[in-house]
Each structure stands twice: as C-alpha cells, then as structure tokens.
CSV table of C-alpha atoms in Angstrom, one decimal:
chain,number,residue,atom,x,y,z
A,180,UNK,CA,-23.8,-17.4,31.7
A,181,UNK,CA,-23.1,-18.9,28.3
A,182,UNK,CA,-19.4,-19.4,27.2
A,183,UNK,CA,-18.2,-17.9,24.2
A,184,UNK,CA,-17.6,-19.6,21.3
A,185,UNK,CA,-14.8,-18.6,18.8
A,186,UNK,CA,-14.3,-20.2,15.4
A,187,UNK,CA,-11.0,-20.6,15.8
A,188,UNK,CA,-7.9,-19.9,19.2
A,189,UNK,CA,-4.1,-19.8,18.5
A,190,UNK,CA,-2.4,-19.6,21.7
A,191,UNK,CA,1.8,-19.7,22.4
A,192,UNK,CA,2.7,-17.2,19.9
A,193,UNK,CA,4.3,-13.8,20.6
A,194,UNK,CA,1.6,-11.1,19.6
A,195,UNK,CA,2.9,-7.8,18.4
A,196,UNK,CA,-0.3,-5.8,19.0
A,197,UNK,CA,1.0,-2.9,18.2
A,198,UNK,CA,-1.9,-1.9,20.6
A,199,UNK,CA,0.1,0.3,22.7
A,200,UNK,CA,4.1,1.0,23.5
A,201,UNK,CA,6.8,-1.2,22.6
A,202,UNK,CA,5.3,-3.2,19.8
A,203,UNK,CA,2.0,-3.6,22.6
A,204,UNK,CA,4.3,-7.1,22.9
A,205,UNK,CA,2.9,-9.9,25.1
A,206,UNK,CA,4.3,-12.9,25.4
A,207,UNK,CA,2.8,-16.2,25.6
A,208,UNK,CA,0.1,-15.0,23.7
A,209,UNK,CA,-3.4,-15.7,22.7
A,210,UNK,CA,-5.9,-14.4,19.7
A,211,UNK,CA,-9.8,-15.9,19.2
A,212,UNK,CA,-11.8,-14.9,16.3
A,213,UNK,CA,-15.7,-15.7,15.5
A,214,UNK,CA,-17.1,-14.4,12.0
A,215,UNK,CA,-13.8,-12.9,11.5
A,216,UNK,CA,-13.8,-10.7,13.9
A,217,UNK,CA,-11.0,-10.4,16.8
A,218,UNK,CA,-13.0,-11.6,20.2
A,219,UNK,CA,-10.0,-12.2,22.1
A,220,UNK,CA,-6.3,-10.8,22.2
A,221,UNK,CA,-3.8,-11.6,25.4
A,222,UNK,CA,-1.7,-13.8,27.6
A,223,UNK,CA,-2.5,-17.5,27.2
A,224,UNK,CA,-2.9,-17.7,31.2
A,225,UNK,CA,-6.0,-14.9,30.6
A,226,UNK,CA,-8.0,-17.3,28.7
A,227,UNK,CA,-11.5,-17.9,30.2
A,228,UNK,CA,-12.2,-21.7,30.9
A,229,UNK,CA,-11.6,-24.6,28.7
A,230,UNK,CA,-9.7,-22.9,25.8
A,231,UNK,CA,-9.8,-25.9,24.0
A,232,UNK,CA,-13.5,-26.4,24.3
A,233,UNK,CA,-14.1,-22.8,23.3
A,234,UNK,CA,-13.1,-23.0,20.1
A,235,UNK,CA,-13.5,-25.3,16.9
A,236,UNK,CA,-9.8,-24.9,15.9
A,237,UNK,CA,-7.0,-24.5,18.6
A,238,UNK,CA,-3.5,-23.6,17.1
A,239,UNK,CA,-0.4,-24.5,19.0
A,240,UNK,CA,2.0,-21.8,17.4
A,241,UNK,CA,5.5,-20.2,17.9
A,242,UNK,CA,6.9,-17.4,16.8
A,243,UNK,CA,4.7,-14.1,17.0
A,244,UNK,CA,1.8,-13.0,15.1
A,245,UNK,CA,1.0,-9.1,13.8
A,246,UNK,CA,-1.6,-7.9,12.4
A,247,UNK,CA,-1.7,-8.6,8.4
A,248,UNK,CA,0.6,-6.4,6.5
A,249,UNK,CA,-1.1,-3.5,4.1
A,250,UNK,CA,0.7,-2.6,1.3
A,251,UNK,CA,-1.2,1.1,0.8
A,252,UNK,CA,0.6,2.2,-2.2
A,253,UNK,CA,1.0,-0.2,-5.4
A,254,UNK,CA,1.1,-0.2,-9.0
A,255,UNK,CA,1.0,-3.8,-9.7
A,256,UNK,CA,-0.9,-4.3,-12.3
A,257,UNK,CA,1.2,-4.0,-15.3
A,258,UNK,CA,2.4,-5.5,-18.4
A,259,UNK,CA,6.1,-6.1,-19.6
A,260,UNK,CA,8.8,-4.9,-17.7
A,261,UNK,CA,11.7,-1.8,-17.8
A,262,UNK,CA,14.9,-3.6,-16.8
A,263,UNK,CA,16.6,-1.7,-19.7
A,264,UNK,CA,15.9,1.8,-18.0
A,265,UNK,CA,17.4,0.4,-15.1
A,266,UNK,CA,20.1,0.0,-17.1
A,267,UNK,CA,20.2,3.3,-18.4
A,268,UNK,CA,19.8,5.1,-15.2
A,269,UNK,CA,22.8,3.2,-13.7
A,270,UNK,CA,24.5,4.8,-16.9
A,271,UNK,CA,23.8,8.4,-16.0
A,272,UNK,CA,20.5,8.9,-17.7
A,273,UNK,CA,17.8,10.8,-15.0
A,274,UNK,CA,14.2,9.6,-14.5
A,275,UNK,CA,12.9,12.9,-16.3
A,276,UNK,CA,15.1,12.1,-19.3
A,277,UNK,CA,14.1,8.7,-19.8
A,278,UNK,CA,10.5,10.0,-19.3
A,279,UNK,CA,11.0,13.2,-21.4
A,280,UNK,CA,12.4,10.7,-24.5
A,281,UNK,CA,9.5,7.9,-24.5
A,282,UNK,CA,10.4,6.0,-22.0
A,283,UNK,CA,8.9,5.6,-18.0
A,284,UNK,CA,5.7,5.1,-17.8
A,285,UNK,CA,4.9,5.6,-21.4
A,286,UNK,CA,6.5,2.2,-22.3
A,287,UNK,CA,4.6,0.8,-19.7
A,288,UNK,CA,0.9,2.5,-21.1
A,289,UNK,CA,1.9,0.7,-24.4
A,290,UNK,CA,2.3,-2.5,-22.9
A,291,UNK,CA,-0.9,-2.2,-21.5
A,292,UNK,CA,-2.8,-1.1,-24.0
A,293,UNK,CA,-1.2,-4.2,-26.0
A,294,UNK,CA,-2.4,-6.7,-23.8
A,295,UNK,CA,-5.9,-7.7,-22.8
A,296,UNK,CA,-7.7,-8.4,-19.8
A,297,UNK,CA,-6.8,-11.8,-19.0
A,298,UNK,CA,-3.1,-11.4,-20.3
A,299,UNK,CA,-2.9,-8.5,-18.1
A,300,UNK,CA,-4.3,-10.7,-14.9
A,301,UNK,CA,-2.0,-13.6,-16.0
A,302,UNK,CA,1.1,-10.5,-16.2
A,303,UNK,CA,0.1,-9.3,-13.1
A,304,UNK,CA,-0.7,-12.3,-10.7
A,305,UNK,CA,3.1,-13.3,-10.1
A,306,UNK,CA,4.1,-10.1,-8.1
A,307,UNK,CA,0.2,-10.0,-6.5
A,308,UNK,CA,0.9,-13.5,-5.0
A,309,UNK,CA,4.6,-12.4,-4.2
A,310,UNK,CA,3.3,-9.3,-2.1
A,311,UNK,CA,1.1,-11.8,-0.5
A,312,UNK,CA,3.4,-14.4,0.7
A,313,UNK,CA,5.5,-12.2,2.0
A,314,UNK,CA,2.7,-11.3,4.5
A,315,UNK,CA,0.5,-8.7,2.7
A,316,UNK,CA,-3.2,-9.2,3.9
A,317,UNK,CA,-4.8,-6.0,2.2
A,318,UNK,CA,-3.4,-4.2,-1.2
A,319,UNK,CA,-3.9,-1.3,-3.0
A,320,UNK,CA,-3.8,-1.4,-6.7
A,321,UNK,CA,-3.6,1.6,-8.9
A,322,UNK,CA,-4.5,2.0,-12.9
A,323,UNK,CA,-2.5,4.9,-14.3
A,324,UNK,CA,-0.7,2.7,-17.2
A,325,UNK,CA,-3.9,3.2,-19.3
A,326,UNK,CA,-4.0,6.3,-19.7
A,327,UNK,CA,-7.5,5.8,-22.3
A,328,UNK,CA,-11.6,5.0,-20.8
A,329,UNK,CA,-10.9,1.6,-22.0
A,330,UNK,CA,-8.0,0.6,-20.8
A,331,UNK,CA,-7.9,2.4,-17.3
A,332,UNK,CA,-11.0,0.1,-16.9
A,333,UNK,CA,-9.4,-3.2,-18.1
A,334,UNK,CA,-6.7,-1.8,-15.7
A,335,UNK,CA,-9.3,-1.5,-12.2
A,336,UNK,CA,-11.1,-4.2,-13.6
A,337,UNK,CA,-8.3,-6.9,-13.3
A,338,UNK,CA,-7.4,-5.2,-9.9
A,339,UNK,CA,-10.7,-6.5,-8.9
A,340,UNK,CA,-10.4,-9.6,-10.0
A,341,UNK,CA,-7.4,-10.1,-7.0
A,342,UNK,CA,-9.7,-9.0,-4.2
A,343,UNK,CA,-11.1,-11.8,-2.3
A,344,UNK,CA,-10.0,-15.5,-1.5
A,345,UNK,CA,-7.4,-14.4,1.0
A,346,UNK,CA,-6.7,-10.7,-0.2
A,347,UNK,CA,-8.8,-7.5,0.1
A,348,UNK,CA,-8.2,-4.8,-2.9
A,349,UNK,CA,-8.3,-1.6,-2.6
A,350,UNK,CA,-8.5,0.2,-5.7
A,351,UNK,CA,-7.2,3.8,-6.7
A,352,UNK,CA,-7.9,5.9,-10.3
A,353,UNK,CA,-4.6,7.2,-11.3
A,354,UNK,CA,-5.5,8.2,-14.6
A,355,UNK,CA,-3.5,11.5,-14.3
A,356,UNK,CA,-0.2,9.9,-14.2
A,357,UNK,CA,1.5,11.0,-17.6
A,358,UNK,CA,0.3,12.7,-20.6
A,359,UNK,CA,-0.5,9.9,-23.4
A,360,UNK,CA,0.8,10.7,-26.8
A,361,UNK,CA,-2.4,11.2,-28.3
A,362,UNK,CA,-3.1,14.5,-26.1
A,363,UNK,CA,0.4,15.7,-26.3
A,364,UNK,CA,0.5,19.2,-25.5
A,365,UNK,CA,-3.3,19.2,-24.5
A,366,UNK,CA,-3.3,18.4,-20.6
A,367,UNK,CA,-5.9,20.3,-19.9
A,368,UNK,CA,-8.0,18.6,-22.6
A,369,UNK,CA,-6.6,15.0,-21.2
A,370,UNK,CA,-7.9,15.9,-17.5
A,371,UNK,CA,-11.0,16.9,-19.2
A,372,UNK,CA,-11.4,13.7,-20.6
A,373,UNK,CA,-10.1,11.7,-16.8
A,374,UNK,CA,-12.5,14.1,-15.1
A,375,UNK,CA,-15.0,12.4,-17.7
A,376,UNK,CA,-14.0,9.0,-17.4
A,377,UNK,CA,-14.3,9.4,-13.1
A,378,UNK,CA,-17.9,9.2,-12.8
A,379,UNK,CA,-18.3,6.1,-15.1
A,380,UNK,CA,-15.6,3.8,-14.0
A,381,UNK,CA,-17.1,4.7,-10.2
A,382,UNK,CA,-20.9,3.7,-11.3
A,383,UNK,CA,-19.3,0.6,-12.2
A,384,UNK,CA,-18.0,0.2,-8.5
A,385,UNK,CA,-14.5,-0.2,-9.7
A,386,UNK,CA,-12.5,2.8,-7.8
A,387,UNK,CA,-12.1,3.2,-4.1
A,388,UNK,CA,-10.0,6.6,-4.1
A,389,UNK,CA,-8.4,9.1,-6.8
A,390,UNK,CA,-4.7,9.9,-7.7
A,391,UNK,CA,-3.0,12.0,-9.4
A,392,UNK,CA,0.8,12.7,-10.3
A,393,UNK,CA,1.4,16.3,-9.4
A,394,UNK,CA,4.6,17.3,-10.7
A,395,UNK,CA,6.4,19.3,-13.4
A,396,UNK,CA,6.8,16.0,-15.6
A,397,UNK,CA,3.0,15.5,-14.6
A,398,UNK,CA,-0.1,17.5,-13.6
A,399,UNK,CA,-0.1,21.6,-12.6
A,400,UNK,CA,-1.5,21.9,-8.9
A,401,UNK,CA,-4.6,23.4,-10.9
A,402,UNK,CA,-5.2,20.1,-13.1
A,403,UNK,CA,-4.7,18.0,-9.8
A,404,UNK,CA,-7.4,20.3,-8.0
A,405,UNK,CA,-9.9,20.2,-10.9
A,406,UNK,CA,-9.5,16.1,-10.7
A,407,UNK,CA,-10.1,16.0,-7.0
A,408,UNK,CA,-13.3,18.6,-7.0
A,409,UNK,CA,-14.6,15.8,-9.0
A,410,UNK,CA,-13.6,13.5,-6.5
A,411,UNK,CA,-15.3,15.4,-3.7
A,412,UNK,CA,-18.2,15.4,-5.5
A,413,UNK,CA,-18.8,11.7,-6.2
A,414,UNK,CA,-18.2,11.1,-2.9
A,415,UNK,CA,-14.5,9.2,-3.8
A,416,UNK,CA,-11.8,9.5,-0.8
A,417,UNK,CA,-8.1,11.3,-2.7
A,418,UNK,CA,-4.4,10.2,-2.5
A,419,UNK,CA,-1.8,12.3,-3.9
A,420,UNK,CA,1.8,11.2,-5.9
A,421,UNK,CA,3.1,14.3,-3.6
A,422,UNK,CA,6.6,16.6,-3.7
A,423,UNK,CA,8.6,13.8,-5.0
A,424,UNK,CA,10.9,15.6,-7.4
A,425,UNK,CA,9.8,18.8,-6.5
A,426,UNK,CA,7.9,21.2,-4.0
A,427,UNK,CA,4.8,22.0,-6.2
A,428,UNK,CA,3.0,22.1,-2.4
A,429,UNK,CA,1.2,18.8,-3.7
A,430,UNK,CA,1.0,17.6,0.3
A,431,UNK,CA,-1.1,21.0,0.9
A,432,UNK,CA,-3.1,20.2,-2.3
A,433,UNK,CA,-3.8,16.2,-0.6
A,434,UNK,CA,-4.6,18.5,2.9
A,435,UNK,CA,-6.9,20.7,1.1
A,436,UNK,CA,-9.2,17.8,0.0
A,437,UNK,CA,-8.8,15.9,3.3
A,438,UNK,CA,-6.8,13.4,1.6
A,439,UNK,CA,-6.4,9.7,3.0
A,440,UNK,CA,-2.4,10.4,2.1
A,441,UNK,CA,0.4,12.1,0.8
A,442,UNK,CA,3.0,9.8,-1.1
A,443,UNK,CA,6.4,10.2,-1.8
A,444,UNK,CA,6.6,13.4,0.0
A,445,UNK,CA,10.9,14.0,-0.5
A,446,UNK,CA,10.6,17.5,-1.0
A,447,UNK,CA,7.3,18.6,1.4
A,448,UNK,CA,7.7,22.1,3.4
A,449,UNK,CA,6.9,22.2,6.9
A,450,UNK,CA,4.1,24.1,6.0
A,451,UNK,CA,2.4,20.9,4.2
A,452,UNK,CA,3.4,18.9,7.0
A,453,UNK,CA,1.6,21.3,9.0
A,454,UNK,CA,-1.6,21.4,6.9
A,455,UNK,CA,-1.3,17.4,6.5
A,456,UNK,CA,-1.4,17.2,10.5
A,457,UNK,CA,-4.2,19.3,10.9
A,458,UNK,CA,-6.2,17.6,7.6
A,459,UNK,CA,-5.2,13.7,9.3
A,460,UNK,CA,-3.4,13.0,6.2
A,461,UNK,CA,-1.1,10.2,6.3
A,462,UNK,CA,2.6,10.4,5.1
A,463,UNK,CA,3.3,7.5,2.8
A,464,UNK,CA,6.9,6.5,2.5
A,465,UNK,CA,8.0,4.7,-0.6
A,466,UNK,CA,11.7,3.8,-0.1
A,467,UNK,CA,12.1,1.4,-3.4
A,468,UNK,CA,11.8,4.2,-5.2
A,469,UNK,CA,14.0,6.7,-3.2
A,470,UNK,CA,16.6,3.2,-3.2
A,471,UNK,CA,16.5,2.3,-6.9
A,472,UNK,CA,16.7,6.5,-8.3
A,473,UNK,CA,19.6,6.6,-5.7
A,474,UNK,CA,18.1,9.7,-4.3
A,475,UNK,CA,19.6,11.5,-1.8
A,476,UNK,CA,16.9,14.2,-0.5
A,477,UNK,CA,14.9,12.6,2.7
A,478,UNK,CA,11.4,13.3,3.3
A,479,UNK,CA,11.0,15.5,6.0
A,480,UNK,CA,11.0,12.9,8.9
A,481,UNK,CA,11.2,14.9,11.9
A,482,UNK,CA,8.4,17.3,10.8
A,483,UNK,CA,6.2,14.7,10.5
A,484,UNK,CA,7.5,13.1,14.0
A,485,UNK,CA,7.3,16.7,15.5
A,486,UNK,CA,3.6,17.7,13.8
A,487,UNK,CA,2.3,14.2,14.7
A,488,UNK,CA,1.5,13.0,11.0
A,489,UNK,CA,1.7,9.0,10.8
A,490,UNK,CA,3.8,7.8,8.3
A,491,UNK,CA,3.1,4.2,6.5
A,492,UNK,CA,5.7,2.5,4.5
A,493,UNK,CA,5.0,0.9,0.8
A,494,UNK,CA,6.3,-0.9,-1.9
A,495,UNK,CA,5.2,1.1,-4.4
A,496,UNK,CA,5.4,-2.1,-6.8
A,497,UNK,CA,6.2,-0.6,-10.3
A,498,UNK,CA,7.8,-1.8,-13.4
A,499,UNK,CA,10.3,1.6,-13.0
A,500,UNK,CA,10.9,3.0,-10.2
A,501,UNK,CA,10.2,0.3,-7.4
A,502,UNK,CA,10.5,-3.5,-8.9
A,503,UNK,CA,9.8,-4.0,-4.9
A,504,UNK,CA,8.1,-7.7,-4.4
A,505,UNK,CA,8.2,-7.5,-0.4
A,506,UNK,CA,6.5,-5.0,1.6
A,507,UNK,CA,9.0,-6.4,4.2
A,508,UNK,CA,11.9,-5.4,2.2
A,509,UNK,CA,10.5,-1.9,2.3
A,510,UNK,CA,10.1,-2.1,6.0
A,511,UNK,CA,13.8,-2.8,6.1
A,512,UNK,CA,14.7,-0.1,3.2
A,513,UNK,CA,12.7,2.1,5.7
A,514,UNK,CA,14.7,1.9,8.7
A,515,UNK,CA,17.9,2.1,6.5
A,516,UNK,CA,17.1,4.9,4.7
A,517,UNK,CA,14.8,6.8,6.5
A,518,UNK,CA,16.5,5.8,9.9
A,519,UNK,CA,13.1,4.5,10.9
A,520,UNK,CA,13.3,1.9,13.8
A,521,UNK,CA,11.8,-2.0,13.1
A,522,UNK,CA,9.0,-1.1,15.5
A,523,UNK,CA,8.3,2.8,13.0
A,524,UNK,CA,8.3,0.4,10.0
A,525,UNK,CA,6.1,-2.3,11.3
A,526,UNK,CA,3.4,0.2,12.4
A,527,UNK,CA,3.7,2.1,8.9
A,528,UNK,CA,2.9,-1.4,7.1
A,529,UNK,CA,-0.2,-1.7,9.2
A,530,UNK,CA,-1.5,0.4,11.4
A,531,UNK,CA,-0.8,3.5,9.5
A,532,UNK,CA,-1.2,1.8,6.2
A,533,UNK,CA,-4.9,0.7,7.1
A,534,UNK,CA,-5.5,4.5,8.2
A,535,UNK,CA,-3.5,5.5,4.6
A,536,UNK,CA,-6.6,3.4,2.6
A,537,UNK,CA,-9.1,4.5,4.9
A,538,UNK,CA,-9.4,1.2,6.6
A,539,UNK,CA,-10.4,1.6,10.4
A,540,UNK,CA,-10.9,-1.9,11.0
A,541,UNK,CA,-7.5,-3.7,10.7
A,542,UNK,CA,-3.9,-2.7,11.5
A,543,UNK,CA,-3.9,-3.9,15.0
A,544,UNK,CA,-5.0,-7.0,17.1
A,545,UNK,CA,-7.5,-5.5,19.5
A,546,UNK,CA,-10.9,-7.0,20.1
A,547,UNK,CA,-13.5,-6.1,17.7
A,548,UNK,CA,-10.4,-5.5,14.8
A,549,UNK,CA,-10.9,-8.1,12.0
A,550,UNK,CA,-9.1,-11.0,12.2
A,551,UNK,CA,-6.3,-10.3,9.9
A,552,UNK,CA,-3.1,-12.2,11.3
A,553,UNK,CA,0.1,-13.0,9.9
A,554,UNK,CA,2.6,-15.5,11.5
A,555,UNK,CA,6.0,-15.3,11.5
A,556,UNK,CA,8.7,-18.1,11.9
A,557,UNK,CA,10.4,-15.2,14.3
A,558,UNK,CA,12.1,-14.6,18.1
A,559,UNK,CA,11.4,-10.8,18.3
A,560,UNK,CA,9.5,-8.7,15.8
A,561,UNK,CA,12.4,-6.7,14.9
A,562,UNK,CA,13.5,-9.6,13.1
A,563,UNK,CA,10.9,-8.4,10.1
A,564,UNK,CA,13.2,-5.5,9.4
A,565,UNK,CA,16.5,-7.0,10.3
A,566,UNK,CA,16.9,-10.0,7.4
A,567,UNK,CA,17.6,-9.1,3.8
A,568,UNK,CA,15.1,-10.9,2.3
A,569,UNK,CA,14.0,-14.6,3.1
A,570,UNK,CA,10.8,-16.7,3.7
A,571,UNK,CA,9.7,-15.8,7.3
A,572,UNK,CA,5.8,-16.2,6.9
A,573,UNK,CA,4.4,-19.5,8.7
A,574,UNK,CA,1.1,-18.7,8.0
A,575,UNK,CA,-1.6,-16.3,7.4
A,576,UNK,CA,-5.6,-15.6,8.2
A,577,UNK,CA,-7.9,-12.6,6.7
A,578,UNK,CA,-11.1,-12.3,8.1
A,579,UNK,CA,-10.2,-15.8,10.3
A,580,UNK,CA,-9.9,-17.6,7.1
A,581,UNK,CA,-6.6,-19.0,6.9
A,582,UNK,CA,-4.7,-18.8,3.6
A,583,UNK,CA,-3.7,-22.0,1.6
C-alpha cells in the first residue's frame, strides 16, 4: 500500500476544529494538506508512519490553529473617510439625520465617484491587508458607494482585484443602498435602473450575490423584492441589510428568496426568525455598528438560539457606522454585547460565516475542507475574544499556501 504524500504537516499545535463540541479541541495536534485540500486533522500520536517523510514541509508549531477567519459582511472598498460624523453623532445628531441632511453614505458615493480605479485600490488596500493580518482568510466586499453603472463597476471591479495571492473575494451588488441625488424622489426609477445594471455587471463575472438596504431611509420591501426577482433569475445567491432600524419584515423578505443571510437583524420578529430557520438563512451579527451608533436594542438572540438559525459575526468595515479593522475585535464586541461566548463568536467568524457566503468548503478543519489555517501565538482559543486588540497571528495558509 502506497503512503500518502502531503505537501505540507504542521504537528504540536492546539487545533480548534470546531468539528464538534467544545471548540472540537485536540491537543497536540496535527493538520496535512496536498493541493490545498485538508488530508489529515488529529492528535500528533495518530499520524501514520514517518510523519516527517510524508510530507515536503513539516512545521514544528505552538499555539493552536483554526480554521481561517471569514469576514462575511464588509464594505471596504471606499474612498475618504467620515470621522466628522463620528463627531457629530457623539454630539447628539442620529444616523438618520446625518443621512437625511447629506451626510452617511452620500458623502461616501461622492468620494467614490471622485476617485478612479486605481486611487480607489490604493484607498482601499490598507484596511484589506488590516482585515487580513488579523487572520481573515476569505472576505466579502460590497459596492453600494457608487450608486451609478460606472462606478458600482469600478467599485466590484477593484474588489476583484484583492481576491487571490493569499485572499479569496467574495463579491456582493449593493447598489440599492441609498438614493443618489440625481434620482431624488424617483426610487422606483433608481431600482429600475440597478435592476438594469444587474445583468451586465454579472456577464462581466464581477458579483457573487445581491444586497439591498431595506429600510425606511432606504428601499420599500416592494423595491427590495423587485431587485431580488432579478436576482433569482440570473441565477445570483441574495443577502439582505435586514430590520436594523426598524421591523420592515426585511429577514422574511431574505427567507422568501432563500437568502444566504440576514444582516443586522436588531429589530427581527420571531416570525422572521422562524421563516429564516425554515429558509437556512444565516443571522449575521454586526456589532461595530450596534458599538459605534451606541444602540441599545439587541437582535433577537435567543430566537435564533431557540429556532436553530446560525449566527456569524462581521466587521461590517465602513467608513460610518463600523471603522472595524479586526474581525477579531468583532468576535470580542460580540460576546460583550451580544453575551455571545468566545467559542459562539469563533464559530460565527468561520463556520457560520463560510455558510453566510455560501462557501461549503471552509470554516472547519475536517478532512477534505480546504486548507485554510490560521495560527495563533495563543494558550486556549478563548484567548481570540478575550484581548482588546493586539497582534496574535503567527501565521497563516489559504489553500496550503502560506501567506508572506
């Protein structure tokens, strides 16, 4: 019988598998790969043979290794910032009525609309490389700051340009995410024209999924569903900006269309819980946002514990509402603010993030996953949630590659 051969062995590490109860924690672990593909994942003392002549790299490693981390829920591509509305909101003034007088994400369209492609990529690459040495493996990037054909393209376009070397890039059309000036008072006409711009941008293989801001400073449940029927039929998986502000039953709406996941979700009913469970729609929890509007209304937690919906956790990186840089910090924000416990949080910035994008294939070190690892400088994997910030990342590997 031929021994395997594996491209590459790391063997001492802790392994979080999350493959099971209690973090699926083995100690004194071991994790093979071949064509960046998980081919082994255990104790060291289960290794078959030689290890060492098994593979052509052998890592000594401490610490413990989980899978890599997916941030599922991002708006990172941006221009300019808005620390001034920071400002203002500290000073009394609401998220609606910065929106309402120019501000929000209208400032942020301008910016955009100002800046071309490779400004935008040179804007952008700071917080993308941020995210990813703080352990983010897979990312999704949404346009929605365009808000015009042209620029939502220059938008998904640059997204593009991250996925690859050491990153995969998952990207999401968010066109309806505010009314530009230019079609004020004319949203119908303005999801028209997105509804439009769908089927080109996706012939040009630049969106993965479709979003939409449903919510009385954004799109009507009606404009949402007329987006997502044109969704369903090119084929394009939907997410939903859901019940953040507001019940407009936007996690039914994500439900209805069998959406990958409901985001946000503050204000949901049980009865969108309920349809979310029975439609597999994952919960996506976005505490920078709840921290930094100093909101007080928590999503529905226990309905989703007691209906069985998974919920992921995300930066929702935004020049706003969520200048978040670690999806780590948001881990931690998590299990502050939502109560969530380290082992909740990790598994919402993996496994359940992976399921939030789609992405069957990563999320949790089993055989046959791909090899997307992250090493942490660690004693227990609670650690990832406990520390306020610092560098904890020894290394990382996506598809078996290991990142410089």
């Amino acid at each position: 019988m031929t021994e395997p051969r594996w491209d590459g062995l790391i063997v001492g590490a802790g392994l979080a598998t999350l493959d099971g109860e209690a973090y699926g924690a083995i100690e004194d672990g071991a994790v093979a790969w071949s064509d960046g593909v998980l081919t082994f994942v255990g104790r060291r003392d289960e290794l078959p043979g030689d290890a060492a002549s098994l593979a052509d790299e052998v890592i000594e490693a401490r610490g413990w290794i989980t899978p890599g981390l997916v941030d599922c829920h991002t708006h990172a591509v941006f221009a300019g910032d808005r620390a001034v509305e920071f400002e203002m909101r500290l000073g009394g003034a609401s998220y609606e009525a910065i929106a309402r007088a120019g501000g929000g994400i209208l400032s942020t369209v301008r910016a955009v609309r100002a800046a071309d492609e490779d400004a935008l990529f040179e804007a952008s690459r700071p917080r993308v490389e941020a995210l990813m040495r703080d352990g983010v493996t897979t990312l999704e990037i949404k346009s929605g700051y365009g808000l015009d054909f042209e620029n939502e393209r220059k938008m998904l376009r640059v997204a593009r340009r991250f996925d690859g070397d050491g990153l995969t890039v998952r990207t999401t059309y968010l066109a309806a995410h505010a009314l530009p000036p230019e079609y004020a008072g004319r949203a119908d006409e303005y999801i028209d024209a997105a509804i439009d711009w769908l089927p080109r941008l996706h012939a040009e293989g630049l969106v993965d999924a479709v979003d939409a801001f449903c919510e009385g400073i954004g799109f009507s449940p009606s404009q949402t569903r007329r987006l997502f029927e044109c969704a369903r039929a090119l084929g394009l998986p939907v997410k939903l900006h859901a019940d953040q502000l507001s019940d407009l039953g936007g996690a039914s709406i994500a439900a209805e269309f069998g959406g990958l996941s409901a985001d946000h979700v503050e204000h949901t009913s049980e009865a969108g819980v309920a349809a979310m469970a029975a439609a597999g729609t994952v919960a996506v929890l976005l505490p920078g946002a709840f921290h930094v509007l100093r909101e007080t209304r928590l999503p529905p937690l226990e309905l989703f514990r007691k209906h069985g919906v998974p919920m992921a956790v995300a930066t929702d990186c935004n020049p706003g509402t969520s200048p978040l840089l670690s999806l780590r910090q948001a881990m931690q924000l998590a299990c502050t603010h939502f109560r969530l416990t380290p082992e909740d949080a990790l598994r919402g910035a993996t496994t359940h993030a992976a399921r939030a994008l789609g992405l069957a294939d990563r999320g949790v070190l089993r055989v046959g996953q791909r090899a997307d690892l992250t090493l942490w400088r660690v004693r227990h994997p609670a650690e990832l949630c406990y520390w306020l910030g610092g560098d904890l990342l020894d290394a990382s590997w996506v598809a078996g590659r290991r990142r410089s």
